[in-house]
């Protein structure tokens, strides 16, 4: 999911709170390069997500569709992705839990579809330290990541700095890596039901997993680090 849970990770889920028990959330993001778990998975990239969520006495159940679309001159070097997501988020002692199951597909390619299971815990402690783990039940990939950072008000903007680190253990051992990164971003409301955010992030890995040079739709040179900037907008429909 965004990966606009790349807006949970990539820009702090830029949507406003709503009192409605059931609501629709639409999000869209554009980035100069899409980074995820210590690798680049897109060049200039458009992400969109549509979720339906229902909040009850014990938590929030949600489901929806996530779409990753490489755009621009280098789009042929990366695969499109469409994910079907279901999840459950609830408060627990000392923080909140988020459990998700995602069916990952890659339209127009021969890449294998897979089921990814993930769990995340965000603490109520200062700087909101968080731990996430995932397992691809089809491919055998496994990984974990930690993140933390301060946030503050600056006029109409909510600003933040987020540090992250983690590892990925690929099922076929082709993409094992450890990674770390730093992100700076800010978000502000657009009326009562929408929000816009901006971010910049720098990521490093102990593997060459970022595109340094792309020629004729093929990554011809890799690097161990990457810098990306992006913008995201979210809309809530009660």
XYZ file of C-alpha atoms in Angstrom:
238
model
C 0.000 0.000 0.000
C 1.258 3.581 -0.381
C 3.743 2.785 -0.375
C 0.913 5.683 0.085
C 1.530 3.791 3.057
C 4.430 5.021 1.305
C 2.550 7.853 2.592
C 2.752 6.306 5.926
C 6.379 5.780 5.196
C 7.035 8.303 2.549
C 5.121 11.214 3.861
C 3.225 10.388 6.982
C -0.193 9.512 5.484
C -1.197 12.981 4.387
C -4.920 12.779 5.121
C -7.009 14.639 7.652
C -8.787 13.015 10.549
C -12.488 12.427 10.189
C -15.195 11.629 12.717
C -17.066 9.445 10.218
C -17.098 5.723 10.999
C -16.885 4.845 7.308
C -14.995 6.899 4.749
C -13.210 6.759 1.416
C -9.618 7.968 1.171
C -8.034 8.869 -2.146
C -4.328 9.648 -2.378
C -1.936 10.480 -5.202
C 1.812 11.094 -5.139
C 4.504 11.936 -7.661
C 8.202 11.418 -6.959
C 11.455 11.905 -8.827
C 12.438 8.371 -7.868
C 10.521 5.813 -5.817
C 12.502 4.186 -2.992
C 11.273 1.255 -0.922
C 13.195 -0.845 1.616
C 16.612 0.170 0.381
C 16.081 -0.074 -3.359
C 14.714 2.024 -6.199
C 11.513 0.600 -7.669
C 10.597 3.491 -9.968
C 12.045 6.484 -11.844
C 9.736 9.507 -12.135
C 6.709 7.740 -10.682
C 3.003 8.341 -10.099
C 1.367 6.515 -7.191
C -2.365 6.367 -6.558
C -4.401 4.650 -3.883
C -8.095 4.334 -3.112
C -9.163 2.930 0.260
C -12.468 2.241 1.973
C -12.140 2.124 5.747
C -14.570 1.477 8.575
C -13.807 2.383 12.175
C -15.465 0.540 15.025
C -15.041 0.311 18.776
C -11.894 -1.804 18.561
C -10.084 -0.555 15.460
C -10.202 0.303 11.769
C -10.712 -2.200 8.969
C -9.638 -1.029 5.516
C -9.230 -2.340 1.985
C -8.498 -0.977 -1.424
C -6.302 -0.653 -4.468
C -2.780 0.731 -4.877
C -1.237 1.561 -8.259
C 2.407 2.361 -9.087
C 2.989 3.795 -12.568
C 6.470 4.738 -13.843
C 6.279 7.759 -16.146
C 8.696 9.825 -18.191
C 11.585 8.855 -20.456
C 12.876 6.053 -18.195
C 9.579 4.316 -17.471
C 10.460 1.176 -19.469
C 13.229 0.321 -16.988
C 10.735 -0.360 -14.194
C 7.556 -2.399 -13.845
C 4.039 -1.126 -13.248
C 2.505 -2.498 -10.072
C -1.070 -2.967 -8.905
C -1.704 -4.146 -5.338
C -4.924 -5.265 -3.675
C -4.786 -4.499 0.043
C -6.718 -5.392 3.170
C -5.686 -4.375 6.673
C -6.645 -3.788 10.262
C -5.341 -1.023 12.534
C -5.952 -0.836 16.273
C -4.646 0.794 19.426
C -2.729 -1.277 21.934
C -0.831 -0.631 25.128
C 1.881 1.915 24.390
C 1.025 2.518 20.749
C -0.858 1.168 17.723
C -0.662 -1.904 15.479
C -1.269 -2.174 11.745
C -1.687 -5.597 10.091
C -1.913 -5.876 6.289
C -2.152 -8.474 3.554
C -1.396 -7.382 -0.023
C -1.715 -9.255 -3.300
C 1.073 -7.815 -5.483
C 0.699 -7.875 -9.279
C 2.778 -6.488 -12.154
C 0.565 -5.909 -15.203
C 2.239 -6.300 -18.588
C 5.199 -8.271 -17.226
C 6.049 -11.880 -16.467
C 6.913 -11.066 -12.848
C 5.303 -13.501 -10.427
C 2.317 -12.327 -8.429
C 2.678 -12.786 -4.677
C 1.062 -12.441 -1.269
C 2.824 -10.108 1.163
C 1.981 -10.068 4.865
C 3.120 -7.170 7.051
C 2.820 -5.967 10.622
C 3.782 -2.628 12.117
C 3.888 -1.181 15.615
C 4.154 2.566 16.276
C 4.978 3.605 19.833
C 3.498 6.484 21.787
C 7.008 7.384 22.979
C 8.663 10.659 21.920
C 9.745 10.683 18.253
C 7.183 7.917 17.512
C 9.593 4.978 17.151
C 8.145 2.280 14.898
C 8.940 -1.299 13.947
C 7.674 -3.049 10.799
C 8.166 -6.612 9.566
C 7.057 -8.257 6.328
C 7.058 -11.700 4.737
C 6.260 -12.579 1.139
C 4.453 -15.899 1.475
C 4.929 -16.672 -2.228
C 8.537 -15.652 -2.881
C 9.939 -16.183 0.609
C 11.222 -12.612 1.057
C 11.479 -11.370 4.633
C 12.523 -8.084 6.199
C 12.239 -5.670 9.085
C 12.672 -1.945 9.530
C 12.739 0.662 12.281
C 12.031 4.385 12.074
C 11.767 7.394 14.367
C 11.922 11.158 14.246
C 10.565 14.442 15.562
C 7.637 16.439 14.224
C 6.607 20.031 14.873
C 4.279 22.846 13.772
C 5.578 25.612 11.519
C 2.753 28.012 10.736
C 0.106 26.103 8.779
C 2.562 23.248 8.115
C 3.223 20.086 10.101
C 6.912 19.326 9.549
C 8.892 16.173 10.368
C 12.267 14.476 10.117
C 12.289 10.675 9.858
C 15.283 8.349 10.153
C 14.894 4.732 9.033
C 16.980 1.555 8.858
C 16.294 -2.071 8.059
C 17.144 -5.180 6.092
C 15.661 -7.403 3.397
C 16.382 -11.138 3.124
C 15.309 -12.160 -0.379
C 13.879 -15.632 -0.801
C 16.222 -16.386 -3.703
C 19.129 -14.512 -2.038
C 19.440 -12.262 -5.101
C 18.467 -9.037 -3.349
C 19.704 -9.338 0.251
C 20.550 -5.895 1.628
C 20.683 -3.634 4.651
C 19.684 -0.005 4.323
C 19.278 3.325 6.083
C 17.748 6.654 5.160
C 16.742 10.131 6.220
C 13.616 12.010 5.197
C 12.436 15.596 5.638
C 8.867 16.609 4.885
C 5.895 18.796 5.687
C 2.118 18.753 5.170
C -0.700 21.282 5.424
C -4.503 21.196 5.113
C -6.348 22.163 1.949
C -9.776 22.948 3.319
C -11.580 20.510 5.615
C -11.176 17.245 3.736
C -7.821 17.402 1.956
C -4.129 17.782 2.661
C -0.967 18.286 0.620
C 2.569 17.251 1.518
C 6.128 17.639 0.229
C 9.163 15.519 1.073
C 12.792 14.791 0.257
C 14.610 11.582 1.166
C 18.098 10.122 0.902
C 18.641 6.370 1.152
C 21.747 4.198 1.237
C 22.187 0.428 0.965
C 25.021 -2.082 1.214
C 23.939 -3.311 -2.235
C 23.927 -1.429 -5.542
C 20.145 -1.117 -5.675
C 19.575 2.417 -7.020
C 19.664 3.476 -10.673
C 22.561 5.789 -11.503
C 22.150 5.703 -15.280
C 19.323 4.513 -17.540
C 19.713 4.116 -21.309
C 16.943 3.092 -23.711
C 14.769 1.648 -20.978
C 17.550 -0.339 -19.277
C 19.419 0.437 -16.050
C 23.053 0.399 -17.198
C 24.720 1.618 -14.006
C 23.743 1.112 -10.378
C 24.602 2.972 -7.186
C 24.403 2.254 -3.459
C 22.466 5.432 -2.659
C 19.708 7.612 -4.041
C 18.013 10.975 -3.504
C 14.339 11.598 -4.258
C 11.810 14.394 -3.821
C 8.060 14.170 -4.072
C 4.628 15.620 -3.448
C 1.413 13.972 -2.315
C -2.226 14.954 -1.945
C -4.915 13.159 0.044
C -8.703 13.590 0.062
C -11.197 12.167 2.559
C -14.816 11.512 1.585
C -16.894 10.856 4.729
